[in-house]
Short mmCIF file of C-alpha atoms in Angstrom, two decimals:
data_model
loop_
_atom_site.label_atom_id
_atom_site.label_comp_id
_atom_site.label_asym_id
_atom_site.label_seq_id
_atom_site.Cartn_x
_atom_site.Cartn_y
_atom_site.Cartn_z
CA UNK A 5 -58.70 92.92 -130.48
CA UNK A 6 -55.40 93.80 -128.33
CA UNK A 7 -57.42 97.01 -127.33
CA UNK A 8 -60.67 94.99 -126.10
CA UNK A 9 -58.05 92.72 -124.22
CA UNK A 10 -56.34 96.16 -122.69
CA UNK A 11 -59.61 97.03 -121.58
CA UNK A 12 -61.17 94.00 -120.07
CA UNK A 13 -57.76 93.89 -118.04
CA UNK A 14 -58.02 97.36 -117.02
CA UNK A 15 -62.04 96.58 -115.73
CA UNK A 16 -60.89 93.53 -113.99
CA UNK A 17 -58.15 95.79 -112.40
CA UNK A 18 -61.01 98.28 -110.97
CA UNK A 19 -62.74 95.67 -109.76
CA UNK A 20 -60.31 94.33 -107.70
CA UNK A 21 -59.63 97.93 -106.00
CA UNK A 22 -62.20 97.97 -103.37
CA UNK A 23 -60.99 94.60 -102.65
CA UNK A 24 -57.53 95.59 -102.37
CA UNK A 25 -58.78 98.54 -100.28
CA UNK A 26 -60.13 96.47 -97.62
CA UNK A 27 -57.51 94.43 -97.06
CA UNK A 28 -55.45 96.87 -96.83
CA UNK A 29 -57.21 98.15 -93.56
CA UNK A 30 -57.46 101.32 -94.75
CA UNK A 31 -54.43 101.95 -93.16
CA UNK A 32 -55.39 101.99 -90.15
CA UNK A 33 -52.85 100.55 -87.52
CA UNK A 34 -53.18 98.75 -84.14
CA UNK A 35 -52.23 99.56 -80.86
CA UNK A 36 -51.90 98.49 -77.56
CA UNK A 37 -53.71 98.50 -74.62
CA UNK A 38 -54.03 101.91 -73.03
CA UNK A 39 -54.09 102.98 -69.63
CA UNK A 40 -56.30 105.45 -68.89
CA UNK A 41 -56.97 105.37 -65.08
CA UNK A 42 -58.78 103.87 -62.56
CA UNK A 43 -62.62 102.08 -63.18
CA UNK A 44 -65.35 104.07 -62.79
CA UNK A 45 -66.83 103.96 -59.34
CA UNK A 46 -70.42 104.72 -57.88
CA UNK A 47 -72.19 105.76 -54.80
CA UNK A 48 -75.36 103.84 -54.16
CA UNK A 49 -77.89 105.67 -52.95
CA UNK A 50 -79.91 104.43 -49.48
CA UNK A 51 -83.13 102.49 -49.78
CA UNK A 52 -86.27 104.58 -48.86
CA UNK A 53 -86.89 104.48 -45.41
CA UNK A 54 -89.28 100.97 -44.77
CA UNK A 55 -87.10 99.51 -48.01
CA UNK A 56 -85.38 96.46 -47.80
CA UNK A 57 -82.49 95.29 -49.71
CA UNK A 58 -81.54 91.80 -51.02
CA UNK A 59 -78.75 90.77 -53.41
CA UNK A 60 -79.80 87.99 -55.58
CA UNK A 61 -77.98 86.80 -58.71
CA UNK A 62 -78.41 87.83 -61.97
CA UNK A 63 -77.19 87.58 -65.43
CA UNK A 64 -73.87 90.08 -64.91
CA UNK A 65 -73.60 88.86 -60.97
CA UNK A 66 -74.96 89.93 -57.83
CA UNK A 67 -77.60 92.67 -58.08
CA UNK A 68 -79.36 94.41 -55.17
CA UNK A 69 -83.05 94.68 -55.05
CA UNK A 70 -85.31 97.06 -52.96
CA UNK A 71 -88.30 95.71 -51.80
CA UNK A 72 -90.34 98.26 -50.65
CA UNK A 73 -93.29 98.34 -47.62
CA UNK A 74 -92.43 98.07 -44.08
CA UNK A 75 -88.70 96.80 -43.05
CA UNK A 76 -88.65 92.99 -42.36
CA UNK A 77 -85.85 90.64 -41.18
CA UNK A 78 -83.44 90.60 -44.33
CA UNK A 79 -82.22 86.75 -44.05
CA UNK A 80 -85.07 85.15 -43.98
CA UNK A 81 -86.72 87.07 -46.75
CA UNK A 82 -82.83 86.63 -48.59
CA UNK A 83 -83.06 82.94 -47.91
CA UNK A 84 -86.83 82.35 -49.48
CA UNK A 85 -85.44 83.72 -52.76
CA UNK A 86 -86.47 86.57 -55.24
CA UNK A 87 -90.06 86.36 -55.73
CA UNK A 88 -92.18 85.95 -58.45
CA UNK A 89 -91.33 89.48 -60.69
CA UNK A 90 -88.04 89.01 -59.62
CA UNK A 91 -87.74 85.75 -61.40
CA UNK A 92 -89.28 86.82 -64.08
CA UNK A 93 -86.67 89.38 -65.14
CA UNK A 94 -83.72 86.61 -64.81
CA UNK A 95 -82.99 86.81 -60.90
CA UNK A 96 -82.34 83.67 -58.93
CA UNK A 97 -80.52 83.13 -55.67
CA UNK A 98 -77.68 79.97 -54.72
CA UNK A 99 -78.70 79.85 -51.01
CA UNK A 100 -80.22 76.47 -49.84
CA UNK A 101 -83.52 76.68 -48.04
CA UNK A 102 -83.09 78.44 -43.93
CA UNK A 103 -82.48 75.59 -41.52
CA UNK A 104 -82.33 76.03 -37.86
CA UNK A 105 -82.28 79.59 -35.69
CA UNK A 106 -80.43 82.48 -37.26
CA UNK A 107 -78.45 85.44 -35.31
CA UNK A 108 -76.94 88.45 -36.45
CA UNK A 109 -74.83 90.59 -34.13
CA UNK A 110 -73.67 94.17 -36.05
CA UNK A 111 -70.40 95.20 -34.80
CA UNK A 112 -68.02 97.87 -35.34
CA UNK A 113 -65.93 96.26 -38.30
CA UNK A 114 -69.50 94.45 -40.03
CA UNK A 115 -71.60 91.94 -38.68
CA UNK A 116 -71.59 88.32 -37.66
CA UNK A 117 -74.01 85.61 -38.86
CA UNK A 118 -74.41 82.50 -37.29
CA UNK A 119 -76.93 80.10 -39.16
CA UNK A 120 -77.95 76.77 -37.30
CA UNK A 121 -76.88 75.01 -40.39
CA UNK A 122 -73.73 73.79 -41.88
CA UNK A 123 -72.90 77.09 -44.39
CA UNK A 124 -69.05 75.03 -45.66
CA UNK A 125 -70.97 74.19 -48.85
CA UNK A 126 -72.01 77.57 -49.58
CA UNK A 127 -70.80 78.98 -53.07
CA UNK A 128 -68.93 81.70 -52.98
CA UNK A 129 -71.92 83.71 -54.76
CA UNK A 130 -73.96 82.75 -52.18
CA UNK A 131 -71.76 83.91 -49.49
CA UNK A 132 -71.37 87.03 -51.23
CA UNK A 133 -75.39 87.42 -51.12
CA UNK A 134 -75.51 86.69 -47.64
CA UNK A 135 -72.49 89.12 -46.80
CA UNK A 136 -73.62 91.84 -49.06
CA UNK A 137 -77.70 91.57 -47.41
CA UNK A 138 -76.08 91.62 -44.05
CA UNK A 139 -73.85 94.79 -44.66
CA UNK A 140 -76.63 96.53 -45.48
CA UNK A 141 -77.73 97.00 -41.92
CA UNK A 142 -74.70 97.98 -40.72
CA UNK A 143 -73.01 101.64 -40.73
CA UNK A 144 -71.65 102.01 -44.02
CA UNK A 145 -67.79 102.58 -44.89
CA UNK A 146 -64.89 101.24 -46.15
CA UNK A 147 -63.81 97.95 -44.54
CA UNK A 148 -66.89 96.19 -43.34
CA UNK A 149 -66.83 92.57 -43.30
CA UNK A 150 -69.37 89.83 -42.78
CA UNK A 151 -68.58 86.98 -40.81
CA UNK A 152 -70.22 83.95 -41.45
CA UNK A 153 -70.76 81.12 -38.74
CA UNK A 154 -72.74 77.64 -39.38
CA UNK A 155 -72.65 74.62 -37.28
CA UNK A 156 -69.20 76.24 -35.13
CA UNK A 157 -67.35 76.55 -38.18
CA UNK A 158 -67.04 79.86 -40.65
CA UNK A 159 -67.66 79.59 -44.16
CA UNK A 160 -64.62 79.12 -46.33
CA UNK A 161 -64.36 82.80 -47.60
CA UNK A 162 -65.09 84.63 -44.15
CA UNK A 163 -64.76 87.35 -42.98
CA UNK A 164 -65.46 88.82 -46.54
CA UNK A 165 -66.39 91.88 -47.92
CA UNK A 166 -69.45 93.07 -50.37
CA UNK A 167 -68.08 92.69 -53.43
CA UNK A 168 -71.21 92.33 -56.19
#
């Protein structure tokens, strides 16, 4: 009898191994964070010549989109939304409908919108899709800014930058 009792006691002790195991960790330890240098960075390649290029939003942020065929005014085409395959794959856009005349002057340091509307409820997203459809025209390089102008007043975040 003691031996049977020996036994079962030495069974339940193997069972509760692997379970003993795992919270152990394996012995595995933690650490902390690790610097290992700066984010990775990318060059975009230019549209095909005749391309056009709109940021709308989209599930990580602001994403560009080439529409190709013959060049057409950007902000008017950014302002009328993605189209119909666009919103299919999850893309949508925060800019109100286009009221009033629109003017864009490109400039040494970016370009300058001024839309006959008032543009101080503008989200910040949709200033950046504005800003980052505008830059697009403009000589690239580090520095550009958008300006953007509604009813004699900028928006709250200009000048600003592209930053998807």
């Amino acid at each position: 009898m003691r031996s049977r009792l020996a036994g079962l006691r030495a069974l339940a002790a193997l069972a509760l191994l692997p379970a003993g195991l795992l919270a152990a960790g394996c012995g595995i330890q933690s650490t902390d964070v690790v610097a290992v240098g700066d984010p990775a960075t990318a060059q975009a390649m230019p549209p095909p010549d005749g391309s056009t290029v709109l940021y709308f939003v989209g599930p990580d942020g602001l994403m560009p989109v080439v529409r190709p065929g013959a060049a057409q005014p950007l902000l008017p085409l950014l302002f009328a939304g993605p189209d119909q395959d666009e919103r299919a794959v999850g893309l949508r856009s925060e800019l109100p409908p286009l009221r009033g005349p629109l003017k864009m002057t490109v400039g040494e340091g970016g370009v300058t919108l001024v839309l006959g509307q008032d543009v101080s409820g503008l989200t910040p997203t949709a200033q950046r899709q504005i800003a980052c459809t505008a830059l697009q025209v403009s000589a690239r390089g580090p520095g550009l800014r958008a300006t953007i102008l509604g009813n004699g007043s900028p928006s709250s975040l200009s000048p600003l930058a592209c930053s998807p």
